[in-house]
XYZ file of N, CA and C in Angstrom:
249
model
N 126.456 75.127 111.809
C 127.518 75.748 111.033
C 127.259 77.260 111.026
N 128.244 78.007 111.449
C 128.044 79.445 111.513
C 128.286 80.094 110.147
N 128.065 81.366 110.084
C 128.130 82.088 108.811
C 129.529 82.076 108.208
N 130.542 82.236 109.025
C 131.914 82.297 108.517
C 132.289 80.958 107.872
N 131.917 79.872 108.513
C 132.237 78.551 107.951
C 131.488 78.320 106.641
N 130.238 78.747 106.587
C 129.477 78.584 105.343
C 130.097 79.390 104.214
N 130.501 80.630 104.513
C 131.133 81.458 103.486
C 132.442 80.840 103.011
N 133.246 80.314 103.933
C 134.521 79.691 103.536
C 134.262 78.455 102.683
N 133.276 77.659 103.060
C 132.968 76.464 102.278
C 132.471 76.843 100.884
N 131.651 77.874 100.801
C 131.149 78.315 99.502
C 132.288 78.852 98.640
N 133.194 79.622 99.227
C 134.346 80.137 98.462
C 135.229 79.000 97.960
N 135.444 77.997 98.814
C 136.255 76.846 98.408
C 135.621 76.136 97.215
N 134.310 75.940 97.271
C 133.618 75.279 96.164
C 133.704 76.091 94.875
N 133.536 77.411 94.996
C 133.568 78.251 93.796
C 134.955 78.331 93.196
N 135.993 78.325 94.024
C 137.356 78.424 93.513
C 137.861 77.088 92.977
N 137.342 75.985 93.464
C 137.844 74.674 93.072
C 137.423 74.303 91.657
N 136.180 74.482 91.314
C 135.697 74.030 90.015
C 135.531 75.224 89.077
N 135.970 75.077 87.821
C 135.723 76.158 86.860
C 134.232 76.191 86.517
N 133.734 77.341 86.182
C 132.306 77.432 85.874
C 131.978 76.615 84.628
N 130.819 75.992 84.586
C 130.464 75.197 83.412
C 130.241 76.104 82.201
N 130.554 75.625 81.016
C 130.351 76.468 79.825
C 128.864 76.679 79.553
N 128.537 77.864 79.095
C 127.149 78.200 78.780
C 126.912 77.879 77.311
N 125.874 77.139 77.004
C 125.595 76.828 75.597
C 125.316 78.100 74.801
N 125.878 78.199 73.604
C 125.711 79.441 72.820
C 124.272 79.740 72.425
N 123.416 78.728 72.347
C 122.025 79.000 71.955
C 121.240 79.692 73.059
N 121.798 79.770 74.260
C 121.106 80.465 75.358
C 121.339 81.972 75.342
N 122.384 82.431 74.674
C 122.717 83.855 74.711
C 121.598 84.757 74.186
N 120.952 84.476 73.047
C 119.869 85.380 72.600
C 118.729 85.476 73.613
N 118.388 84.351 74.234
C 117.319 84.364 75.239
C 117.736 85.181 76.458
N 118.975 85.040 76.863
C 119.475 85.791 78.022
C 119.472 87.289 77.729
N 119.908 87.647 76.523
C 119.936 89.066 76.152
C 118.515 89.621 76.100
N 117.576 88.840 75.532
C 116.185 89.293 75.439
C 115.592 89.521 76.828
N 115.832 88.573 77.731
C 115.308 88.727 79.095
C 115.954 89.907 79.811
N 117.256 90.079 79.605
C 117.941 91.203 80.243
C 117.411 92.538 79.758
N 117.187 92.642 78.441
C 116.637 93.894 77.907
C 115.232 94.139 78.451
N 114.444 93.064 78.558
C 113.088 93.204 79.104
C 113.126 93.683 80.552
N 114.032 93.102 81.339
C 114.151 93.530 82.736
C 114.574 94.990 82.839
N 115.498 95.400 81.965
C 115.916 96.807 81.985
C 114.762 97.736 81.613
N 113.968 97.343 80.607
C 112.810 98.166 80.230
C 111.810 98.255 81.371
N 111.546 97.126 82.024
C 110.615 97.138 83.150
C 111.139 97.996 84.294
N 112.435 97.908 84.565
C 113.013 98.713 85.640
C 112.922 100.198 85.309
N 113.239 100.556 84.047
C 113.126 101.957 83.643
C 111.687 102.444 83.751
N 110.729 101.608 83.328
C 109.319 101.989 83.415
C 108.896 102.168 84.869
N 109.379 101.303 85.751
C 109.030 101.421 87.166
C 109.609 102.703 87.762
N 110.832 103.023 87.408
C 111.455 104.255 87.919
C 110.711 105.477 87.385
N 110.360 105.441 86.098
C 109.614 106.556 85.517
C 108.255 106.705 86.194
N 107.577 105.591 86.424
C 106.283 105.634 87.108
C 106.427 106.207 88.519
N 107.458 105.829 89.228
C 107.661 106.368 90.577
C 107.897 107.872 90.541
N 108.691 108.348 89.561
C 108.921 109.791 89.452
C 107.623 110.529 89.102
N 106.822 109.940 88.213
C 105.546 110.573 87.848
C 104.623 110.630 89.066
N 104.551 109.530 89.824
C 103.716 109.531 91.034
C 104.226 110.527 92.065
N 105.533 110.636 92.215
C 106.094 111.613 93.147
C 105.755 113.037 92.699
N 105.864 113.304 91.407
C 105.508 114.627 90.884
C 104.035 114.931 91.078
N 103.183 113.928 90.814
C 101.742 114.130 91.002
C 101.418 114.375 92.469
N 102.080 113.665 93.363
C 101.854 113.882 94.792
C 102.300 115.286 95.202
N 103.424 115.747 94.651
C 103.903 117.093 94.980
C 102.922 118.152 94.475
N 102.414 117.956 93.270
C 101.439 118.909 92.719
C 100.155 118.885 93.546
N 99.673 117.691 93.898
C 98.453 117.589 94.698
C 98.642 118.249 96.063
N 99.793 118.034 96.686
C 100.046 118.667 97.981
C 100.093 120.186 97.842
N 100.726 120.673 96.793
C 100.821 122.119 96.590
C 99.438 122.728 96.380
N 98.616 122.082 95.566
C 97.256 122.600 95.324
C 96.461 122.578 96.620
N 96.570 121.494 97.388
C 95.860 121.429 98.666
C 96.343 122.526 99.617
N 97.653 122.728 99.687
C 98.192 123.731 100.611
C 97.752 125.137 100.216
N 97.673 125.385 98.922
C 97.249 126.724 98.479
C 95.770 126.945 98.786
N 94.943 125.933 98.567
C 93.506 126.123 98.790
C 93.130 126.046 100.269
N 93.717 125.143 101.031
C 93.336 124.977 102.438
C 94.055 125.964 103.350
N 95.210 126.415 102.975
C 96.042 127.325 103.769
C 96.119 126.866 105.227
N 96.760 125.728 105.491
C 96.808 125.194 106.848
C 97.643 126.047 107.812
N 98.405 126.986 107.307
C 99.222 127.829 108.179
C 98.441 128.996 108.753
N 97.234 129.251 108.227
C 96.400 130.355 108.696
C 95.526 129.844 109.847
N 95.426 130.665 110.905
C 94.590 130.289 112.045
C 93.125 130.340 111.624
N 92.356 129.288 111.937
C 90.948 129.288 111.523
C 90.162 130.363 112.281
N 89.101 130.879 111.673
C 88.306 131.909 112.360
C 87.613 131.322 113.587
N 87.401 132.179 114.558
C 86.766 131.748 115.795
C 85.313 131.375 115.529
N 84.873 130.294 116.134
C 83.504 129.839 115.915
C 82.551 130.357 116.998
N 83.096 130.946 118.068
C 82.242 131.499 119.118
C 82.554 132.979 119.269
N 81.590 133.707 119.719
C 81.814 135.135 119.944
C 82.332 135.331 121.359
N 83.134 136.316 121.582
C 83.633 136.563 122.935
C 82.491 137.022 123.838
N 82.567 136.730 125.120
C 81.493 137.150 126.033
C 81.465 138.667 126.170
N 80.273 139.191 126.230
C 80.105 140.639 126.406
C 79.938 140.934 127.902
N 80.961 141.456 128.519
C 80.892 141.789 129.940
C 81.280 143.244 130.160
N 80.761 143.787 131.173
C 81.161 145.127 131.565
C 80.522 146.263 130.761
N 79.363 146.116 130.225
C 78.751 147.267 129.544
C 77.453 147.616 130.098
């Protein structure tokens, strides 16, 4: 069965039967879990921004101290010829 046929069959099933009623005693639990997921997602986003900021600061400090754009000093002396 290819994808198009599966999608059509799934749509037919969803349109044919009305959704079952949700028991009212489940709503507080659903709301509690949803709020928890939102808090976790916000905390994860905040943590990612903090890590990104820390990485930017660390890179800036490294770039200032190491100065990778400056050519390193020569480690050998030029040959003395012609004197």
